[in-house]
Amino acid sequence: VSRLLSIGEFSKVTHLTVKTLRHYHERGLLIPARIDAQTGYRYYDDCAIERAAVIAALKDLEVPLDDILEILAACSDDDDALEFLERQRERIRERLEKLKRVNTSLDRIITTQREARNLMIHQEVVEQQISSFLIAAIRVRGSFDQVGDIYKRLGRAIGFGLSGSPGMLVYDEEYRPGDSDFEPYFPIKDLKEAKREKIIAQGISVREIAGGRALTLIHCGPYDKVSPTYAKLFQAARTRNLNVRLPTREVYIKGPGMIFKGNPENYVTEVQMLVEEARDEATAVPPGQL
Amino acid sequence: VSRLLSIGEFSKVTHLTVKTLRHYHERGLLIPARIDAQTGYRYYDDCAIERAAVIAALKDLEVPLDDILEILAACSDDDDALEFLERQRERIRERLEKLKRVNTSLDRIITTQREARNLMIHQEVVEQQISSFLIAAIRVRGSFDQVGDIYKRLGRAIGFGLSGSPGMLVYDEEYRPGDSDFEPYFPIKDLKEAKREKIIAQGISVREIAGGRALTLIHCGPYDKVSPTYAKLFQAARTRNLNVRLPTREVYIKGPGMIFKGNPENYVTEVQMLVEEARDEATAVPPGQL
DNA sequence: TTGCTCCTCACGTCACGTGAGGTGGC
DNA sequence: TTGCTCCTCACGTCACGTGAGGTGGC
């Protein structure tokens, strides 16, 4: 039979703070063997050490104190606590899933912004090689006002398999403000067959779009001021004696953010035109133009 | 210019509860455009709707309200909030790691107990085929009192790569209470080369132990009452004209739990003896025995 | 008048941490 | 006497939720 321990000594043995021990006493979790009637001093016995170890083990598993109290009352063996532990596992799993989603969102926002910072550098027409990639897209005819809603539809259908900035394919041969033929897309990672079919069933096209030689130019500012950028690109194509292949593409490097709508003056869009060597001088520029 | 919204209307628009809106007002997060001096009624404008959307987006990312207040004061674009978001990601990641560890622990405790329940059924000598598996083990000579410490050493070194119940190999040819030759082990999953070497450097043996034909018997109760189980197994081997191959094995199906020490009377141990057909009748039973 | 919307306290949640102010024995 | 250990309030944390009790306009 060993000596009773004062709260300070017991605290060192159990690695629980004095405040915590007083709190556990108050909650009825861990009651001292003796309380000095004169001074109110708490004294703990060996039995309390074992109990404290159980409490600490459950606390490591993030079991709430109320549940710990129940478990201590009903169990004397891990096996007895199985139901409690399974409930606890369910709680932990739900929390884990939620945090994973938050983590993915944060990753996406951060990488998007980092990319935008990098791509904002060059401000003149650049010829580059674009590689092919997979997209999920919806082609529509009408006003650009619909674009926002279409991205929402795409986003909901795809969930979390995105990769990179959203974009749009523009099929118009001439400028058609209210009656345009365009196809907003999200670049996506390779999908499992089941998910792919589910997405296609919602009227979304999932396909690879071809890469190739392209002229590109960064446009900074609101979308409705993109015209000069198109003009410069067509001009560059003519100068270099290149044919532009439709559809042209817009990549929204920096648009409305996930959190802030942001200032349209700071939006960044890359306009891309796939090109090929012109065989006939006369057709080096497409018929319709801004 | 649209009409101002009462708190109830604004609550429906923003999907924030009235209580939450009052709380955000109090915290200075979302201040109504007008407060009726007479009634104290709060009225919100369109600008507040946008602000509420930003708050909701940040709340989804589990950013604390204090930080949201800071972000709203300093940022007008996702890009401006990058530092905050990176800090937030760090917080989320740490929490995620902790919860993963808790989840693994819970899984382990639950599966261990489930397994124990299943294995407790048969109570007589059973002949079965044991498969080979990988172990991390420390062989020592001395008293069984050390076993607890050795498991602690093993557990710390291995971390979270365990698979299945711990066990012990016993090399003694006769009963040697204080001077036994034994080897506690944990069954482990296949390890990466780097980790394997790190573990071996700590004096731990990592190897596969052979399986084979074995006689097994479940022992229920404290470890120091295991002798009759050994006796029955040796008896069974003799009856079947089989040779027992050392070391014998003990598998601790249910011992002290992760949470509760439990009652030793309820401990469950499987004793296993690998056997082979005896060629010579006289050596069917090993020389030393309990 | 009834029902609806809004208001302001005040208190609870969860597991303690942080003082303030005081006591008892070496 | 000083220093140490212990004590009991009381309040703070975090983001609200839950009443209680009351008001103003249709």
XYZ file of C-alpha atoms in Angstrom, chain A residues 79-259:
181
model
C -13.962 -5.091 -25.609
C -16.728 -3.594 -23.458
C -16.097 -0.200 -25.027
C -16.427 -1.419 -28.603
C -19.732 0.325 -29.318
C -18.490 3.634 -27.952
C -15.321 3.319 -29.967
C -17.206 2.606 -33.151
C -19.348 5.677 -32.639
C -16.202 7.631 -31.993
C -14.621 6.298 -35.174
C -17.662 7.433 -37.135
C -17.355 10.926 -35.671
C -13.661 11.073 -36.457
C -14.215 9.854 -40.007
C -16.831 12.469 -40.738
C -14.564 15.161 -39.435
C -11.704 13.736 -41.466
C -13.739 13.806 -44.668
C -14.761 17.388 -44.077
C -11.185 18.470 -43.422
C -9.963 16.675 -46.535
C -12.451 18.651 -48.589
C -11.295 21.889 -46.979
C -7.694 20.971 -47.659
C -8.398 20.256 -51.328
C -10.203 23.585 -51.696
C -7.349 25.486 -50.076
C -4.844 23.728 -52.310
C -6.804 24.646 -55.378
C -7.202 28.300 -54.445
C -3.553 28.661 -53.544
C -2.178 26.972 -56.647
C -4.540 28.888 -58.914
C -3.343 32.201 -57.514
C 0.307 31.161 -57.670
C -0.078 30.158 -61.302
C -1.799 33.420 -62.130
C 1.125 35.348 -60.647
C 3.582 33.447 -62.813
C 1.647 33.775 -66.050
C 1.045 37.496 -65.793
C 4.604 38.285 -66.824
C 4.662 38.336 -70.618
C 2.451 40.957 -72.200
C 3.047 40.488 -75.919
C 2.182 37.936 -78.564
C 4.049 34.715 -77.892
C 4.268 31.694 -80.113
C 4.204 28.487 -78.124
C 3.453 24.816 -78.290
C 0.215 23.870 -76.521
C -0.193 20.268 -75.471
C -3.435 18.378 -75.730
C -5.478 17.779 -72.575
C -8.738 16.380 -71.306
C -11.756 18.650 -70.807
C -15.316 18.525 -69.583
C -17.330 21.027 -71.568
C -20.801 22.233 -72.523
C -21.288 23.874 -75.928
C -24.035 26.464 -76.206
C -25.298 29.113 -78.551
C -26.499 32.406 -77.178
C -25.294 35.142 -74.864
C -22.104 35.124 -72.798
C -24.287 35.870 -69.779
C -24.849 32.131 -69.488
C -21.172 31.397 -68.919
C -21.387 31.690 -65.141
C -24.239 29.218 -64.874
C -22.517 26.754 -67.177
C -19.397 26.753 -65.013
C -21.621 26.094 -62.018
C -23.181 23.109 -63.797
C -19.775 21.803 -64.787
C -18.359 22.302 -61.318
C -21.219 20.470 -59.645
C -21.046 17.543 -62.066
C -17.288 17.095 -61.871
C -16.722 17.684 -58.183
C -13.056 17.597 -57.293
C -11.243 16.237 -60.349
C -10.209 19.567 -61.849
C -6.708 20.433 -62.971
C -5.739 23.912 -64.017
C -7.605 27.032 -65.095
C -11.029 26.954 -66.740
C -11.346 28.098 -70.321
C -13.667 28.536 -73.235
C -13.657 27.545 -76.896
C -15.145 30.148 -79.262
C -16.426 28.853 -82.618
C -17.762 32.102 -84.083
C -16.387 33.156 -87.432
C -17.420 36.707 -86.770
C -18.333 38.792 -83.750
C -21.824 37.852 -82.555
C -22.563 39.524 -79.253
C -25.907 37.999 -78.267
C -25.781 34.897 -80.443
C -22.393 33.356 -79.991
C -21.367 29.714 -80.388
C -19.081 28.868 -77.491
C -18.065 26.059 -75.158
C -16.920 26.695 -71.587
C -14.699 23.907 -70.232
C -12.827 22.721 -67.196
C -9.573 20.842 -67.717
C -9.928 17.558 -65.817
C -7.852 14.632 -64.687
C -8.470 11.239 -66.181
C -11.801 9.912 -64.906
C -12.923 6.461 -63.922
C -15.294 4.936 -66.450
C -18.284 5.076 -64.098
C -17.859 8.722 -63.280
C -17.174 9.594 -66.904
C -20.460 8.063 -67.978
C -22.339 9.776 -65.203
C -20.978 13.119 -66.339
C -21.707 12.445 -70.006
C -25.267 11.496 -69.057
C -25.692 15.074 -67.834
C -25.095 16.409 -71.313
C -21.453 17.219 -70.723
C -18.846 16.449 -73.330
C -15.722 14.727 -72.010
C -12.915 14.599 -74.563
C -9.349 15.449 -75.324
C -8.699 18.647 -77.215
C -5.749 18.764 -79.557
C -2.665 20.818 -78.882
C -0.315 22.350 -81.420
C 1.453 25.484 -82.492
C -0.314 28.579 -81.177
C -0.115 32.323 -80.867
C -1.062 33.556 -77.422
C -1.513 36.915 -75.772
C -2.358 37.863 -72.224
C -5.285 40.191 -71.677
C -5.494 42.085 -68.407
C -8.829 43.599 -67.512
C -12.547 42.899 -67.817
C -13.859 40.373 -70.324
C -15.770 42.932 -72.358
C -12.516 44.660 -73.260
C -10.877 41.636 -74.836
C -11.326 42.807 -78.462
C -7.948 44.510 -78.930
C -6.253 41.307 -77.838
C -8.029 39.351 -80.576
C -7.105 42.042 -83.043
C -3.420 41.906 -82.121
C -3.397 38.128 -82.451
C -5.049 38.163 -85.876
C -2.601 40.867 -86.916
C 0.328 38.767 -85.703
C -0.984 35.757 -87.608
C -1.212 37.745 -90.809
C 2.266 39.186 -90.361
C 3.680 35.701 -89.893
C 1.633 34.344 -92.765
C -0.233 31.861 -90.592
C -3.788 30.540 -90.771
C -5.854 30.628 -87.581
C -7.813 27.444 -86.840
C -11.156 27.779 -85.097
C -12.215 27.552 -82.357
C -10.092 30.168 -80.659
C -9.554 29.695 -76.941
C -9.711 31.816 -73.822
C -8.056 30.621 -70.634
C -9.247 32.379 -67.467
C -6.045 32.608 -65.508
C -7.498 35.020 -63.038
C -11.184 35.764 -62.940
C -13.668 35.951 -60.094
C -11.957 34.152 -57.206
C -13.256 31.351 -55.010
C -13.597 33.813 -52.143
